[in-house]
């Protein structure tokens, strides 16, 4: 409910259906426009029917208002504001990682620098720019697969744009699949048509393949280490070996204190724990992040906690501050200023006190060894 990929998929799908008839051999523009608009209307009707079915399901369960709030109101009143919080631009990221690669030469910094250059500049220019030039180079493309190429171009550009609001590795990877398909297509097209560019293109492909297999190999190796078993009320989940003790401690601390179906609260955000521990959130917000939710939303959550007074509340504030949005290694977030909810619990009249602190090692990526933070267990005074 916080992503724009679906919206852009519908927009670009409609654009494709309107533009696609112009790739035919006919010269009748009026008929082209009518056909394109008719196709787009059917497509939008199908999209609307799908969304209406989901809305109907929530309405049947008396949750239509909550569904609209999460999927429409929230996007413009909170998520939009969150995206406007100042962050590093694409050139800043590339310059920063390039400086790190020069001053702190490590395989990690080299890979990140190469990855940012590739995903932010080289791949989009070659995949989208090359494909657009190819389709526009002749008025009526004679390519047998020009329609599917146009579809990949529009939907790939839409996916790339939808993720570009937060320029980091994860968002770039999520935006990349259709772009990479076009990149492979462009590579083959260049190699088959230019003897001069054939060797440079082949060399670039070899380098890209080596980086791909090396990076994928590292990811696969890490995946093989995700074999730590953690018991939950919903079954077994698996975490990294280095995290298994921490995960077991946290899960045990919650499940020993809160009965199945009981009310508790996790903040700033770890909504999956409600499911894994079979517990319920007394507030309407599973996520309460500063610079993301409005102050009134967080105050509402505080007021709800004061009125319902769950017996235990769990604070992940010192850990989750590191993951709110990506930071540079030398531009660390403020992990010491208490969260608004934390401040409310620290007040003398809150009715809560810290009953336990659970040490938890947290790997923030650039730092070694991992940061050691604490999960706080707040208990209501009897």
Short mmCIF file of C-alpha atoms in Angstrom, two decimals:
data_model
loop_
_atom_site.label_atom_id
_atom_site.label_comp_id
_atom_site.label_asym_id
_atom_site.label_seq_id
_atom_site.Cartn_x
_atom_site.Cartn_y
_atom_site.Cartn_z
CA UNK A 1 0.00 0.00 0.00
CA UNK A 2 3.03 2.31 -0.08
CA UNK A 3 4.33 1.66 -3.61
CA UNK A 4 3.74 3.42 -6.92
CA UNK A 5 4.79 0.58 -9.23
CA UNK A 6 1.21 -0.54 -9.86
CA UNK A 7 0.12 2.99 -10.74
CA UNK A 8 2.94 3.40 -13.26
CA UNK A 9 2.26 -0.05 -14.73
CA UNK A 10 -1.34 0.99 -15.47
CA UNK A 11 -0.29 4.38 -16.87
CA UNK A 12 2.36 2.90 -19.15
CA UNK A 13 0.10 0.01 -20.17
CA UNK A 14 -2.53 2.51 -21.29
CA UNK A 15 0.09 4.58 -23.11
CA UNK A 16 1.29 1.48 -24.96
CA UNK A 17 -2.22 0.52 -26.09
CA UNK A 18 -2.81 4.03 -27.43
CA UNK A 19 0.58 4.29 -29.19
CA UNK A 20 0.84 0.69 -30.45
CA UNK A 21 -1.60 1.01 -33.41
CA UNK A 22 0.71 3.63 -34.94
CA UNK A 23 3.28 0.89 -35.50
CA UNK A 24 1.04 -0.67 -38.12
CA UNK A 25 1.41 -0.11 -41.85
CA UNK A 26 -1.84 1.81 -42.20
CA UNK A 27 -1.78 5.61 -42.57
CA UNK A 28 -5.27 6.30 -41.16
CA UNK A 29 -4.46 8.27 -37.99
CA UNK A 30 -8.10 8.70 -37.00
CA UNK A 31 -8.67 4.94 -36.96
CA UNK A 32 -5.39 4.48 -35.08
CA UNK A 33 -6.51 6.87 -32.35
CA UNK A 34 -9.96 5.27 -32.03
CA UNK A 35 -8.45 1.79 -31.82
CA UNK A 36 -5.86 2.87 -29.26
CA UNK A 37 -8.41 4.62 -27.07
CA UNK A 38 -10.74 1.62 -27.28
CA UNK A 39 -7.94 -0.74 -26.23
CA UNK A 40 -6.92 1.54 -23.37
CA UNK A 41 -10.54 1.80 -22.20
CA UNK A 42 -10.85 -2.00 -22.02
CA UNK A 43 -7.52 -2.20 -20.19
CA UNK A 44 -8.53 0.45 -17.65
CA UNK A 45 -11.89 -1.28 -17.22
CA UNK A 46 -10.11 -4.52 -16.36
CA UNK A 47 -7.78 -2.72 -13.96
CA UNK A 48 -10.71 -0.99 -12.30
CA UNK A 49 -12.59 -4.27 -11.97
CA UNK A 50 -9.59 -5.88 -10.29
CA UNK A 51 -9.22 -3.00 -7.85
CA UNK A 52 -12.99 -2.94 -7.24
CA UNK A 53 -12.93 -6.64 -6.37
CA UNK A 54 -10.28 -6.00 -3.72
CA UNK A 55 -12.19 -2.96 -2.43
CA UNK A 56 -15.37 -5.06 -2.30
CA UNK A 57 -13.61 -7.69 -0.22
CA UNK A 58 -12.55 -5.09 2.35
CA UNK A 59 -16.02 -3.48 2.28
CA UNK A 60 -17.59 -6.90 2.98
CA UNK A 61 -15.44 -7.10 6.11
CA UNK A 62 -16.26 -3.53 7.15
CA UNK A 63 -12.79 -2.20 6.38
CA UNK A 64 -13.33 -0.14 3.22
CA UNK A 65 -12.45 3.10 4.99
CA UNK A 66 -9.19 1.63 6.32
CA UNK A 67 -8.34 0.28 2.85
CA UNK A 68 -8.87 3.70 1.24
CA UNK A 69 -6.89 5.37 4.02
CA UNK A 70 -3.92 3.01 3.56
CA UNK A 71 -3.88 2.99 -0.24
CA UNK A 72 -4.91 6.53 -1.15
CA UNK A 73 -4.94 8.99 1.75
CA UNK A 74 -1.74 7.67 3.32
CA UNK A 75 0.20 7.92 0.05
CA UNK A 76 -0.41 11.64 -0.33
CA UNK A 77 -0.47 12.76 3.30
CA UNK A 78 2.45 10.74 4.68
CA UNK A 79 4.42 8.78 2.11
CA UNK A 80 4.69 11.76 -0.23
CA UNK A 81 6.03 13.86 2.65
CA UNK A 82 8.50 11.13 3.56
CA UNK A 83 9.89 11.08 0.02
CA UNK A 84 10.47 14.83 0.23
CA UNK A 85 12.80 14.45 3.22
CA UNK A 86 16.23 15.60 1.95
CA UNK A 87 18.49 12.78 0.85
CA UNK A 88 21.51 12.33 -1.36
CA UNK A 89 21.02 12.83 -5.10
CA UNK A 90 22.26 10.39 -7.72
CA UNK A 91 25.39 12.49 -8.61
CA UNK A 92 26.19 12.87 -4.90
CA UNK A 93 25.97 9.13 -4.37
CA UNK A 94 28.20 8.34 -7.34
CA UNK A 95 30.79 10.98 -6.33
CA UNK A 96 30.72 9.77 -2.74
CA UNK A 97 31.20 6.10 -3.66
CA UNK A 98 33.92 7.04 -6.16
CA UNK A 99 35.77 8.92 -3.43
CA UNK A 100 35.45 5.90 -1.13
CA UNK A 101 36.77 3.61 -3.85
CA UNK A 102 39.86 5.83 -4.18
CA UNK A 103 40.49 6.60 -0.50
CA UNK A 104 39.29 3.32 1.03
CA UNK A 105 39.94 0.76 -1.72
CA UNK A 106 37.95 -2.35 -0.88
CA UNK A 107 36.04 -4.83 -2.98
CA UNK A 108 32.86 -3.58 -1.32
CA UNK A 109 33.41 0.06 -2.35
CA UNK A 110 34.49 -0.95 -5.88
CA UNK A 111 31.34 -3.03 -6.40
CA UNK A 112 29.05 -0.31 -5.08
CA UNK A 113 30.73 2.35 -7.23
CA UNK A 114 30.51 0.16 -10.35
CA UNK A 115 26.90 -0.75 -9.52
CA UNK A 116 25.78 2.86 -9.14
CA UNK A 117 27.48 3.89 -12.37
CA UNK A 118 25.85 0.98 -14.17
CA UNK A 119 22.30 1.26 -12.82
CA UNK A 120 22.05 5.05 -12.75
CA UNK A 121 23.82 6.00 -15.98
CA UNK A 122 25.06 3.31 -18.36
CA UNK A 123 22.14 0.86 -18.32
CA UNK A 124 19.32 3.48 -18.61
CA UNK A 125 21.13 5.34 -21.40
CA UNK A 126 21.75 2.17 -23.40
CA UNK A 127 18.49 0.35 -22.65
CA UNK A 128 15.96 3.19 -22.79
CA UNK A 129 17.86 5.67 -24.94
CA UNK A 130 19.02 3.04 -27.43
CA UNK A 131 15.59 1.44 -27.71
CA UNK A 132 13.82 4.79 -28.17
CA UNK A 133 16.30 5.79 -30.86
CA UNK A 134 15.83 2.47 -32.61
CA UNK A 135 12.03 2.76 -32.62
CA UNK A 136 12.14 6.39 -33.81
CA UNK A 137 14.92 5.96 -36.37
CA UNK A 138 12.35 5.04 -39.00
CA UNK A 139 8.78 6.32 -39.08
CA UNK A 140 7.27 2.86 -39.30
CA UNK A 141 9.64 0.38 -37.64
CA UNK A 142 9.92 -2.81 -39.64
CA UNK A 143 11.17 -4.81 -36.66
CA UNK A 144 9.17 -7.97 -36.23
CA UNK A 145 9.17 -7.53 -32.44
CA UNK A 146 8.74 -3.74 -32.36
CA UNK A 147 5.51 -3.96 -30.37
CA UNK A 148 6.95 -6.02 -27.54
CA UNK A 149 10.04 -3.80 -27.52
CA UNK A 150 7.83 -0.71 -27.19
CA UNK A 151 5.94 -2.37 -24.32
CA UNK A 152 9.18 -3.23 -22.53
CA UNK A 153 10.43 0.33 -23.08
CA UNK A 154 7.34 1.99 -21.60
CA UNK A 155 6.84 -0.41 -18.70
CA UNK A 156 10.58 -0.55 -17.98
CA UNK A 157 10.81 3.24 -17.90
CA UNK A 158 7.75 3.37 -15.64
CA UNK A 159 9.26 0.87 -13.22
CA UNK A 160 12.57 2.74 -13.22
CA UNK A 161 10.86 6.07 -12.57
CA UNK A 162 8.67 4.61 -9.80
CA UNK A 163 11.77 3.54 -7.83
CA UNK A 164 14.00 6.51 -8.57
CA UNK A 165 12.60 8.54 -5.68
CA UNK A 166 15.10 6.78 -3.40
CA UNK A 167 18.40 6.26 -5.26
CA UNK A 168 19.98 3.27 -3.55
CA UNK A 169 21.02 -0.25 -4.52
CA UNK A 170 17.78 -1.95 -3.47
CA UNK A 171 15.48 0.43 -5.34
CA UNK A 172 17.73 0.28 -8.41
CA UNK A 173 17.57 -3.52 -8.42
CA UNK A 174 13.78 -3.53 -8.05
CA UNK A 175 13.50 -1.15 -11.00
CA UNK A 176 15.96 -3.05 -13.18
CA UNK A 177 14.45 -6.29 -14.64
CA UNK A 178 12.73 -4.85 -17.71
CA UNK A 179 15.61 -2.42 -18.25
CA UNK A 180 18.09 -5.32 -18.24
CA UNK A 181 16.03 -7.24 -20.79
CA UNK A 182 16.22 -4.20 -23.08
CA UNK A 183 19.93 -3.88 -22.39
CA UNK A 184 20.55 -7.46 -23.55
CA UNK A 185 18.41 -6.78 -26.62
CA UNK A 186 20.38 -3.62 -27.45
CA UNK A 187 23.68 -5.44 -26.99
CA UNK A 188 22.64 -8.11 -29.48
CA UNK A 189 21.38 -5.49 -31.92
CA UNK A 190 24.67 -3.55 -31.79
CA UNK A 191 26.84 -6.67 -32.13
CA UNK A 192 24.89 -7.92 -35.13
CA UNK A 193 25.13 -4.60 -37.00
CA UNK A 194 28.50 -3.04 -36.25
CA UNK A 195 31.88 -4.68 -36.67
CA UNK A 196 33.60 -1.70 -35.05
CA UNK A 197 31.56 -1.96 -31.85
CA UNK A 198 31.50 -5.75 -31.74
CA UNK A 199 34.70 -6.23 -29.73
CA UNK A 200 34.07 -3.37 -27.24
CA UNK A 201 30.51 -4.64 -26.73
CA UNK A 202 31.77 -8.19 -26.22
CA UNK A 203 34.39 -6.99 -23.71
CA UNK A 204 31.74 -4.99 -21.82
CA UNK A 205 29.47 -8.05 -21.76
CA UNK A 206 32.25 -10.22 -20.33
CA UNK A 207 32.99 -7.67 -17.59
CA UNK A 208 29.29 -7.36 -16.80
CA UNK A 209 28.91 -11.15 -16.66
CA UNK A 210 31.90 -11.48 -14.32
CA UNK A 211 30.48 -8.82 -11.99
CA UNK A 212 27.04 -10.41 -12.18
CA UNK A 213 28.22 -13.91 -11.35
CA UNK A 214 30.57 -12.64 -8.65
CA UNK A 215 27.86 -10.55 -6.98
CA UNK A 216 25.27 -13.28 -7.38
CA UNK A 217 27.76 -15.77 -5.96
CA UNK A 218 28.24 -13.60 -2.89
CA UNK A 219 24.48 -13.37 -2.44
CA UNK A 220 24.10 -17.11 -2.88
CA UNK A 221 26.83 -17.74 -0.31
CA UNK A 222 25.04 -15.46 2.14
CA UNK A 223 21.74 -17.20 1.39
CA UNK A 224 23.31 -20.54 2.29
CA UNK A 225 24.03 -19.10 5.73
CA UNK A 226 20.34 -18.36 6.36
CA UNK A 227 19.82 -21.63 8.20
CA UNK A 228 19.28 -20.50 11.79
CA UNK A 229 15.97 -21.95 13.00
CA UNK A 230 13.76 -19.75 15.16
CA UNK A 231 10.54 -21.09 16.72
CA UNK A 232 7.48 -18.85 16.46
CA UNK A 233 3.79 -19.38 17.09
CA UNK A 234 3.28 -19.55 13.33
CA UNK A 235 6.01 -22.13 12.73
CA UNK A 236 9.74 -22.09 11.95
CA UNK A 237 11.44 -19.08 10.39
CA UNK A 238 15.06 -18.98 9.25
CA UNK A 239 17.60 -16.20 9.82
CA UNK A 240 21.34 -15.75 9.33
CA UNK A 241 23.57 -17.71 11.67
CA UNK A 242 24.94 -14.49 13.12
CA UNK A 243 21.41 -13.34 14.01
CA UNK A 244 19.87 -16.56 15.31
CA UNK A 245 20.63 -15.96 19.00
CA UNK A 246 19.28 -12.43 18.88
CA UNK A 247 16.14 -13.50 17.01
CA UNK A 248 15.48 -16.31 19.50
CA UNK A 249 15.92 -13.96 22.46
CA UNK A 250 13.55 -11.40 21.02
CA UNK A 251 10.93 -13.98 20.03
CA UNK A 252 11.17 -15.66 23.43
CA UNK A 253 10.88 -12.33 25.26
CA UNK A 254 7.66 -11.50 23.41
CA UNK A 255 6.02 -14.92 23.55
CA UNK A 256 6.76 -15.42 27.25
CA UNK A 257 5.15 -12.11 28.16
CA UNK A 258 2.22 -11.83 25.74
CA UNK A 259 -0.32 -14.61 25.33
CA UNK A 260 -1.60 -15.63 21.84
CA UNK A 261 -4.24 -13.12 20.80
CA UNK A 262 -3.05 -10.63 23.41
CA UNK A 263 -2.38 -6.97 22.75
CA UNK A 264 1.10 -5.50 22.52
CA UNK A 265 2.87 -2.80 20.52
CA UNK A 266 6.15 -2.80 18.56
CA UNK A 267 7.70 0.48 17.49
CA UNK A 268 8.98 2.20 15.37
CA UNK A 269 8.26 -0.70 12.98
CA UNK A 270 8.40 -4.47 12.96
CA UNK A 271 4.87 -5.28 11.87
CA UNK A 272 5.70 -8.88 10.95
CA UNK A 273 6.12 -9.67 14.64
CA UNK A 274 2.37 -9.32 15.20
CA UNK A 275 1.87 -12.22 12.82
CA UNK A 276 4.78 -14.36 14.00
CA UNK A 277 3.83 -14.03 17.69
CA UNK A 278 0.05 -14.20 17.06
CA UNK A 279 -0.47 -10.92 18.91
CA UNK A 280 -2.64 -7.89 18.16
CA UNK A 281 -1.88 -4.19 17.81
CA UNK A 282 -4.30 -2.00 19.81
CA UNK A 283 -3.59 1.03 17.59
CA UNK A 284 -4.42 1.47 13.91
CA UNK A 285 -0.76 2.07 12.97
CA UNK A 286 1.74 -0.78 12.59
CA UNK A 287 4.47 1.70 11.63
CA UNK A 288 5.25 4.98 13.44
CA UNK A 289 8.26 6.69 11.89
CA UNK A 290 9.30 10.33 12.38
CA UNK A 291 9.52 12.22 9.06
CA UNK A 292 7.21 9.57 7.65
CA UNK A 293 4.03 9.71 9.67
CA UNK A 294 2.61 13.01 10.76
CA UNK A 295 2.98 14.09 14.37
CA UNK A 296 -0.80 13.78 14.78
CA UNK A 297 -0.66 10.11 13.72
CA UNK A 298 2.00 9.35 16.31
CA UNK A 299 0.09 11.32 18.97
CA UNK A 300 -2.98 9.26 18.11
CA UNK A 301 -0.99 6.05 18.65
CA UNK A 302 0.25 7.38 22.00
CA UNK A 303 -3.29 8.27 23.09
CA UNK A 304 -4.52 4.82 22.08
CA UNK A 305 -1.75 3.13 24.09
CA UNK A 306 -2.64 5.25 27.12
CA UNK A 307 -6.29 4.24 26.91
CA UNK A 308 -5.81 0.53 26.14
CA UNK A 309 -2.66 0.13 28.29
CA UNK A 310 -1.26 -3.16 26.88
CA UNK A 311 0.69 -4.97 29.57
CA UNK A 312 3.92 -4.96 27.52
CA UNK A 313 5.31 -2.73 24.78
CA UNK A 314 8.54 -3.44 22.87
CA UNK A 315 10.87 -0.73 21.61
CA UNK A 316 13.14 -1.39 18.60
CA UNK A 317 13.93 2.31 18.30
CA UNK A 318 17.70 2.06 18.70
CA UNK A 319 17.90 -0.61 15.98
CA UNK A 320 15.33 0.57 13.49
CA UNK A 321 16.69 4.12 13.31
CA UNK A 322 19.47 2.69 11.15
CA UNK A 323 17.08 1.38 8.52
CA UNK A 324 14.61 4.24 8.07
CA UNK A 325 16.45 5.36 4.94
CA UNK A 326 19.94 4.72 3.53
CA UNK A 327 22.81 6.76 4.92
CA UNK A 328 26.39 7.24 3.85
CA UNK A 329 29.06 5.63 6.06
CA UNK A 330 30.18 9.06 7.27
CA UNK A 331 26.68 10.54 7.53
CA UNK A 332 25.11 8.53 10.32
CA UNK A 333 21.53 8.97 11.52
CA UNK A 334 20.71 10.20 14.99
CA UNK A 335 20.08 7.01 16.97
CA UNK A 336 20.14 8.69 20.36
CA UNK A 337 17.23 11.15 20.24
CA UNK A 338 14.22 9.32 21.70
CA UNK A 339 11.27 8.51 19.49
CA UNK A 340 8.07 10.43 20.33
CA UNK A 341 6.56 7.26 21.78
CA UNK A 342 9.75 6.67 23.75
CA UNK A 343 9.46 10.16 25.21
CA UNK A 344 5.87 9.47 26.22
CA UNK A 345 6.94 6.31 28.06
CA UNK A 346 9.84 8.14 29.74
CA UNK A 347 7.46 10.69 31.24
CA UNK A 348 6.92 10.18 35.01
CA UNK A 349 3.14 9.84 34.61
CA UNK A 350 3.28 7.36 31.71
CA UNK A 351 2.49 4.34 33.84
CA UNK A 352 5.25 2.31 32.15
CA UNK A 353 8.75 1.33 33.20
CA UNK A 354 11.59 -0.56 31.51
CA UNK A 355 11.25 -4.16 32.68
CA UNK A 356 14.09 -5.62 30.61
CA UNK A 357 16.71 -4.83 27.99
CA UNK A 358 17.65 -7.43 25.40
CA UNK A 359 21.05 -6.98 23.74
CA UNK A 360 20.88 -7.38 19.98
CA UNK A 361 23.70 -7.27 17.44
CA UNK A 362 22.70 -5.37 14.34
CA UNK A 363 24.75 -5.28 11.14
CA UNK A 364 24.33 -1.85 9.53
CA UNK A 365 26.28 -2.87 6.43
CA UNK A 366 29.26 -0.53 6.31
CA UNK A 367 30.33 -0.99 9.90
CA UNK A 368 32.29 -3.88 11.37
CA UNK A 369 31.78 -5.33 13.87
CA UNK A 370 27.98 -4.97 13.97
CA UNK A 371 26.50 -2.32 16.21
CA UNK A 372 25.20 -3.67 19.51
CA UNK A 373 21.86 -2.13 20.42
CA UNK A 374 19.12 -3.00 22.87
CA UNK A 375 15.49 -3.95 22.53
CA UNK A 376 13.60 -2.43 25.45
CA UNK A 377 10.66 -4.16 27.11
CA UNK A 378 8.27 -1.63 28.65
CA UNK A 379 5.84 -2.98 31.26
CA UNK A 380 2.70 -1.31 32.59
CA UNK A 381 2.71 -0.51 36.29
CA UNK A 382 0.10 -2.45 38.20
#
